[in-house]
PDB file of C-alpha atoms in Angstrom:
ATOM      1  CA  PHE A  26     103.617 111.833 126.156  1.00  0.00           C
ATOM      2  CA  ASP A  27     101.299 109.131 127.440  1.00  0.00           C
ATOM      3  CA  LEU A  28      97.743 110.240 128.176  1.00  0.00           C
ATOM      4  CA  ASP A  29      95.001 107.996 129.522  1.00  0.00           C
ATOM      5  CA  ILE A  30      91.568 109.634 129.854  1.00  0.00           C
ATOM      6  CA  ASP A  31      88.610 107.789 131.362  1.00  0.00           C
ATOM      7  CA  GLN A  32      85.830 109.883 129.741  1.00  0.00           C
ATOM      8  CA  LEU A  33      85.833 112.886 127.423  1.00  0.00           C
ATOM      9  CA  ASN A  34      82.762 114.768 126.240  1.00  0.00           C
ATOM     10  CA  LEU A  35      83.917 117.096 123.454  1.00  0.00           C
ATOM     11  CA  ASN A  36      80.522 118.831 123.486  1.00  0.00           C
ATOM     12  CA  ASP A  37      81.652 120.601 126.662  1.00  0.00           C
ATOM     13  CA  TYR A  38      84.592 122.189 124.830  1.00  0.00           C
ATOM     14  CA  ILE A  39      83.321 122.944 121.338  1.00  0.00           C
ATOM     15  CA  SER A  40      81.186 125.997 120.691  1.00  0.00           C
ATOM     16  CA  GLU A  41      78.863 126.504 117.759  1.00  0.00           C
ATOM     17  CA  ALA A  42      80.595 126.715 114.427  1.00  0.00           C
ATOM     18  CA  PRO A  43      81.221 130.251 113.173  1.00  0.00           C
ATOM     19  CA  ALA A  44      79.392 131.378 110.065  1.00  0.00           C
ATOM     20  CA  GLU A  45      80.937 129.823 106.986  1.00  0.00           C
ATOM     21  CA  THR A  46      82.924 132.006 104.688  1.00  0.00           C
ATOM     22  CA  LYS A  47      82.960 131.329 100.971  1.00  0.00           C
ATOM     23  CA  SER A  48      86.089 129.627  99.745  1.00  0.00           C
ATOM     24  CA  THR A  49      87.342 129.198  96.218  1.00  0.00           C
ATOM     25  CA  GLY A  50      89.412 126.151  97.146  1.00  0.00           C
ATOM     26  CA  ASP A  51      92.551 127.869  95.867  1.00  0.00           C
ATOM     27  CA  GLU A  52      93.724 129.119  99.269  1.00  0.00           C
ATOM     28  CA  VAL A  53      97.106 127.633 100.219  1.00  0.00           C
ATOM     29  CA  ILE A  54      96.999 124.969 102.936  1.00  0.00           C
ATOM     30  CA  ASP A  55      99.808 125.639 105.376  1.00  0.00           C
ATOM     31  CA  LEU A  56     101.154 122.546 107.130  1.00  0.00           C
ATOM     32  CA  SER A  57     104.518 124.151 107.925  1.00  0.00           C
ATOM     33  CA  ALA A  58     103.883 123.792 111.681  1.00  0.00           C
ATOM     34  CA  LEU A  59     104.501 120.056 111.246  1.00  0.00           C
ATOM     35  CA  LYS A  60     108.101 120.774 110.229  1.00  0.00           C
ATOM     36  CA  ALA A  61     108.923 121.976 113.754  1.00  0.00           C
ATOM     37  CA  LEU A  62     106.920 119.264 115.528  1.00  0.00           C
ATOM     38  CA  ASN A  63     108.916 116.544 117.229  1.00  0.00           C
ATOM     39  CA  ALA A  64     106.614 114.301 119.246  1.00  0.00           C
ATOM     40  CA  ASN A  65     106.121 110.706 120.194  1.00  0.00           C
ATOM     41  CA  GLY A  66     103.222 109.576 122.314  1.00  0.00           C
ATOM     42  CA  SER A  67     100.015 107.768 122.934  1.00  0.00           C
ATOM     43  CA  LEU A  68      96.466 108.890 123.760  1.00  0.00           C
ATOM     44  CA  ARG A  69      93.815 106.522 125.107  1.00  0.00           C
ATOM     45  CA  ILE A  70      90.235 107.528 125.889  1.00  0.00           C
ATOM     46  CA  GLY A  71      87.830 105.100 127.572  1.00  0.00           C
ATOM     47  CA  LYS A  72      84.631 106.839 126.426  1.00  0.00           C
ATOM     48  CA  LEU A  73      84.445 109.692 123.914  1.00  0.00           C
ATOM     49  CA  ASN A  74      81.322 111.678 123.018  1.00  0.00           C
ATOM     50  CA  TYR A  75      80.978 114.204 120.222  1.00  0.00           C
ATOM     51  CA  GLY A  76      77.489 115.384 119.343  1.00  0.00           C
ATOM     52  CA  LYS A  77      75.387 112.243 119.684  1.00  0.00           C
ATOM     53  CA  THR A  78      78.246 109.995 118.558  1.00  0.00           C
ATOM     54  CA  LYS A  79      79.627 107.632 121.186  1.00  0.00           C
ATOM     55  CA  ILE A  80      82.992 105.909 120.822  1.00  0.00           C
ATOM     56  CA  SER A  81      84.938 103.801 123.311  1.00  0.00           C
ATOM     57  CA  ASN A  82      88.442 102.416 123.741  1.00  0.00           C
ATOM     58  CA  VAL A  83      89.998 105.115 121.568  1.00  0.00           C
ATOM     59  CA  ARG A  84      93.716 104.753 120.910  1.00  0.00           C
ATOM     60  CA  ILE A  85      95.839 107.175 118.934  1.00  0.00           C
ATOM     61  CA  ASP A  86      99.613 106.962 118.756  1.00  0.00           C
ATOM     62  CA  LEU A  87     101.485 109.949 117.321  1.00  0.00           C
ATOM     63  CA  LYS A  88     104.960 109.973 115.835  1.00  0.00           C
ATOM     64  CA  ALA A  89     106.104 113.284 114.360  1.00  0.00           C
ATOM     65  CA  ASP A  90     109.559 114.326 113.204  1.00  0.00           C
ATOM     66  CA  ASP A  91     111.075 116.364 110.378  1.00  0.00           C
ATOM     67  CA  GLY A  92     107.760 117.377 108.801  1.00  0.00           C
ATOM     68  CA  VAL A  93     106.091 113.946 108.850  1.00  0.00           C
ATOM     69  CA  ALA A  94     103.344 113.111 111.358  1.00  0.00           C
ATOM     70  CA  THR A  95     101.785 109.664 111.620  1.00  0.00           C
ATOM     71  CA  LEU A  96      98.774 108.681 113.692  1.00  0.00           C
ATOM     72  CA  SER A  97      98.884 104.900 113.951  1.00  0.00           C
ATOM     73  CA  PRO A  98      97.051 103.099 115.285  1.00  0.00           C
ATOM     74  CA  LEU A  99      93.976 105.251 114.990  1.00  0.00           C
ATOM     75  CA  SER A 100      91.546 102.795 116.560  1.00  0.00           C
ATOM     76  CA  ALA A 101      88.325 102.606 118.575  1.00  0.00           C
ATOM     77  CA  ASN A 102      85.190 100.609 119.252  1.00  0.00           C
ATOM     78  CA  LEU A 103      81.948 102.058 117.948  1.00  0.00           C
ATOM     79  CA  TYR A 104      78.376 100.909 117.452  1.00  0.00           C
ATOM     80  CA  ASN A 105      79.003  97.226 118.200  1.00  0.00           C
ATOM     81  CA  GLY A 106      82.034  97.172 115.908  1.00  0.00           C
ATOM     82  CA  ALA A 107      85.607  98.362 115.669  1.00  0.00           C
ATOM     83  CA  MET A 108      87.770 100.641 113.574  1.00  0.00           C
ATOM     84  CA  LYS A 109      91.501 100.631 112.993  1.00  0.00           C
ATOM     85  CA  GLY A 110      93.640 102.629 110.661  1.00  0.00           C
ATOM     86  CA  SER A 111      96.245 105.314 110.195  1.00  0.00           C
ATOM     87  CA  LEU A 112      96.734 108.880 108.997  1.00  0.00           C
ATOM     88  CA  ARG A 113     100.030 110.180 107.622  1.00  0.00           C
ATOM     89  CA  LEU A 114     100.738 113.861 106.916  1.00  0.00           C
ATOM     90  CA  ASP A 115     103.934 114.761 105.084  1.00  0.00           C
ATOM     91  CA  ALA A 116     104.675 118.506 105.008  1.00  0.00           C
ATOM     92  CA  ARG A 117     108.306 118.332 103.834  1.00  0.00           C
ATOM     93  CA  ALA A 118     107.637 119.511 100.273  1.00  0.00           C
ATOM     94  CA  THR A 119     104.173 119.511  98.728  1.00  0.00           C
ATOM     95  CA  PRO A 120     101.719 118.406 101.445  1.00  0.00           C
ATOM     96  CA  ASP A 121     100.939 114.698 101.090  1.00  0.00           C
ATOM     97  CA  ILE A 122      98.179 112.921 103.001  1.00  0.00           C
ATOM     98  CA  ALA A 123      97.544 109.169 103.267  1.00  0.00           C
ATOM     99  CA  PHE A 124      94.508 107.803 105.138  1.00  0.00           C
ATOM    100  CA  LYS A 125      93.681 104.146 105.743  1.00  0.00           C
ATOM    101  CA  GLN A 126      90.757 102.982 107.825  1.00  0.00           C
ATOM    102  CA  THR A 127      88.874  99.727 108.295  1.00  0.00           C
ATOM    103  CA  MET A 128      85.595  99.532 110.182  1.00  0.00           C
ATOM    104  CA  THR A 129      84.209  96.063 110.907  1.00  0.00           C
ATOM    105  CA  SER A 130      80.867  94.841 112.255  1.00  0.00           C
ATOM    106  CA  VAL A 131      79.554  98.383 112.753  1.00  0.00           C
ATOM    107  CA  SER A 132      75.791  98.961 113.177  1.00  0.00           C
ATOM    108  CA  ILE A 133      75.404 101.374 110.284  1.00  0.00           C
ATOM    109  CA  GLY A 134      71.921 102.748 111.078  1.00  0.00           C
ATOM    110  CA  PRO A 135      72.661 104.072 114.575  1.00  0.00           C
ATOM    111  CA  LEU A 136      76.082 105.361 113.460  1.00  0.00           C
ATOM    112  CA  LEU A 137      74.589 107.390 110.597  1.00  0.00           C
ATOM    113  CA  GLN A 138      71.729 108.622 112.770  1.00  0.00           C
ATOM    114  CA  ASP A 139      74.060 109.868 115.506  1.00  0.00           C
ATOM    115  CA  THR A 140      76.808 111.324 113.280  1.00  0.00           C
ATOM    116  CA  ILE A 141      74.930 112.915 110.369  1.00  0.00           C
ATOM    117  CA  ASN A 142      71.283 112.629 111.459  1.00  0.00           C
ATOM    118  CA  ASN A 143      70.511 110.324 108.519  1.00  0.00           C
ATOM    119  CA  ASP A 144      68.403 107.189 108.910  1.00  0.00           C
ATOM    120  CA  MET A 145      68.797 105.909 105.342  1.00  0.00           C
ATOM    121  CA  LEU A 146      70.705 102.624 105.854  1.00  0.00           C
ATOM    122  CA  SER A 147      70.480  99.756 108.279  1.00  0.00           C
ATOM    123  CA  GLY A 148      72.507  96.629 108.806  1.00  0.00           C
ATOM    124  CA  THR A 149      75.959  95.628 109.953  1.00  0.00           C
ATOM    125  CA  GLY A 150      78.705  97.047 107.822  1.00  0.00           C
ATOM    126  CA  THR A 151      82.334  96.733 106.940  1.00  0.00           C
ATOM    127  CA  LEU A 152      84.009  99.794 105.454  1.00  0.00           C
ATOM    128  CA  ASN A 153      87.504  99.963 103.981  1.00  0.00           C
ATOM    129  CA  VAL A 154      89.105 103.242 102.909  1.00  0.00           C
ATOM    130  CA  ASP A 155      92.626 103.668 101.528  1.00  0.00           C
ATOM    131  CA  ILE A 156      93.145 107.115  99.994  1.00  0.00           C
ATOM    132  CA  ASN A 157      96.042 109.405  99.162  1.00  0.00           C
ATOM    133  CA  THR A 158      96.207 112.982  98.005  1.00  0.00           C
ATOM    134  CA  LYS A 159      98.823 115.632  97.440  1.00  0.00           C
ATOM    135  CA  GLY A 160      98.759 119.381  96.871  1.00  0.00           C
ATOM    136  CA  ASN A 161      98.945 122.900  98.226  1.00  0.00           C
ATOM    137  CA  THR A 162      95.228 123.770  97.952  1.00  0.00           C
ATOM    138  CA  VAL A 163      91.881 122.066  98.448  1.00  0.00           C
ATOM    139  CA  ASN A 164      91.349 122.048  94.680  1.00  0.00           C
ATOM    140  CA  THR A 165      94.672 120.290  94.040  1.00  0.00           C
ATOM    141  CA  PHE A 166      93.854 117.820  96.837  1.00  0.00           C
ATOM    142  CA  LYS A 167      90.593 117.005  95.050  1.00  0.00           C
ATOM    143  CA  LYS A 168      92.282 116.614  91.660  1.00  0.00           C
ATOM    144  CA  SER A 169      95.030 114.312  92.957  1.00  0.00           C
ATOM    145  CA  LEU A 170      92.776 112.186  95.182  1.00  0.00           C
ATOM    146  CA  SER A 171      93.307 108.492  94.531  1.00  0.00           C
ATOM    147  CA  GLY A 172      92.679 105.238  96.313  1.00  0.00           C
ATOM    148  CA  THR A 173      89.986 102.720  97.017  1.00  0.00           C
ATOM    149  CA  SER A 174      86.981 102.324  99.261  1.00  0.00           C
ATOM    150  CA  SER A 175      84.402  99.619  99.783  1.00  0.00           C
ATOM    151  CA  LEU A 176      81.269  99.114 101.834  1.00  0.00           C
ATOM    152  CA  ALA A 177      79.632  95.777 102.550  1.00  0.00           C
ATOM    153  CA  LEU A 178      76.350  95.480 104.447  1.00  0.00           C
ATOM    154  CA  ALA A 179      75.042  92.293 106.037  1.00  0.00           C
ATOM    155  CA  ASP A 180      71.317  92.162 106.723  1.00  0.00           C
ATOM    156  CA  GLY A 181      71.238  95.669 105.295  1.00  0.00           C
ATOM    157  CA  ALA A 182      68.545  97.780 103.779  1.00  0.00           C
ATOM    158  CA  ILE A 183      68.213 101.118 102.089  1.00  0.00           C
ATOM    159  CA  LYS A 184      65.226 102.609 103.845  1.00  0.00           C
ATOM    160  CA  GLY A 185      62.482 103.857 101.569  1.00  0.00           C
ATOM    161  CA  ILE A 186      63.377 101.467  98.727  1.00  0.00           C
ATOM    162  CA  ASP A 187      61.619  98.107  98.529  1.00  0.00           C
ATOM    163  CA  ILE A 188      64.081  96.142  96.386  1.00  0.00           C
ATOM    164  CA  ALA A 189      62.268  92.832  96.916  1.00  0.00           C
ATOM    165  CA  GLY A 190      58.977  94.484  95.910  1.00  0.00           C
ATOM    166  CA  GLN A 191      60.563  95.928  92.774  1.00  0.00           C
ATOM    167  CA  ILE A 192      61.928  92.504  91.799  1.00  0.00           C
ATOM    168  CA  ARG A 193      58.468  90.957  92.324  1.00  0.00           C
ATOM    169  CA  GLY A 194      56.961  93.704  90.177  1.00  0.00           C
ATOM    170  CA  ILE A 195      59.423  93.010  87.355  1.00  0.00           C
ATOM    171  CA  LYS A 196      58.715  89.256  87.590  1.00  0.00           C
ATOM    172  CA  ASN A 197      54.964  89.923  87.397  1.00  0.00           C
ATOM    173  CA  LYS A 198      55.412  92.092  84.281  1.00  0.00           C
ATOM    174  CA  VAL A 199      57.590  89.418  82.630  1.00  0.00           C
ATOM    175  CA  ASN A 200      54.998  86.745  83.461  1.00  0.00           C
ATOM    176  CA  MET A 201      52.235  88.925  81.978  1.00  0.00           C
ATOM    177  CA  LEU A 202      54.214  89.253  78.726  1.00  0.00           C
ATOM    178  CA  LYS A 203      54.574  85.473  78.516  1.00  0.00           C
TER     179      LYS A 203
END
């Protein structure tokens, strides 16, 4: 397949979430549908909206065969920056998931405000995530989770915390002790 969509507003297609049911985390995750999937294709979306989040130039390539599905590249432009990465699902034996993503030059404040309604950080950020997990249940996924992540903010601030003021306060107390 090769799909090219100019604009897509997912809000038009997604209804309110059903009431949450309690989960123990021990329910088996069934990825067996991937074993029968044989697909190769590309999806491009010019502008994508979900909630308040706005993303552009989305590109997702899918390759699936024999129980392994890979989305790569998994890329887009968002909030003055860009993201690029991949997702690999292996359902051949015990489900195995690998996720890699790099976001560069992203305006963190507007992104957080639009996606999770949180205005705690500001600045331009770079985020790197490289994680792997394996298991048949959510609890085993959590226990086997491994990988790395990093966040770097330029001209950033944690709103509500005056770090410079706290440093000045410590300096003043040290000077008073002298």
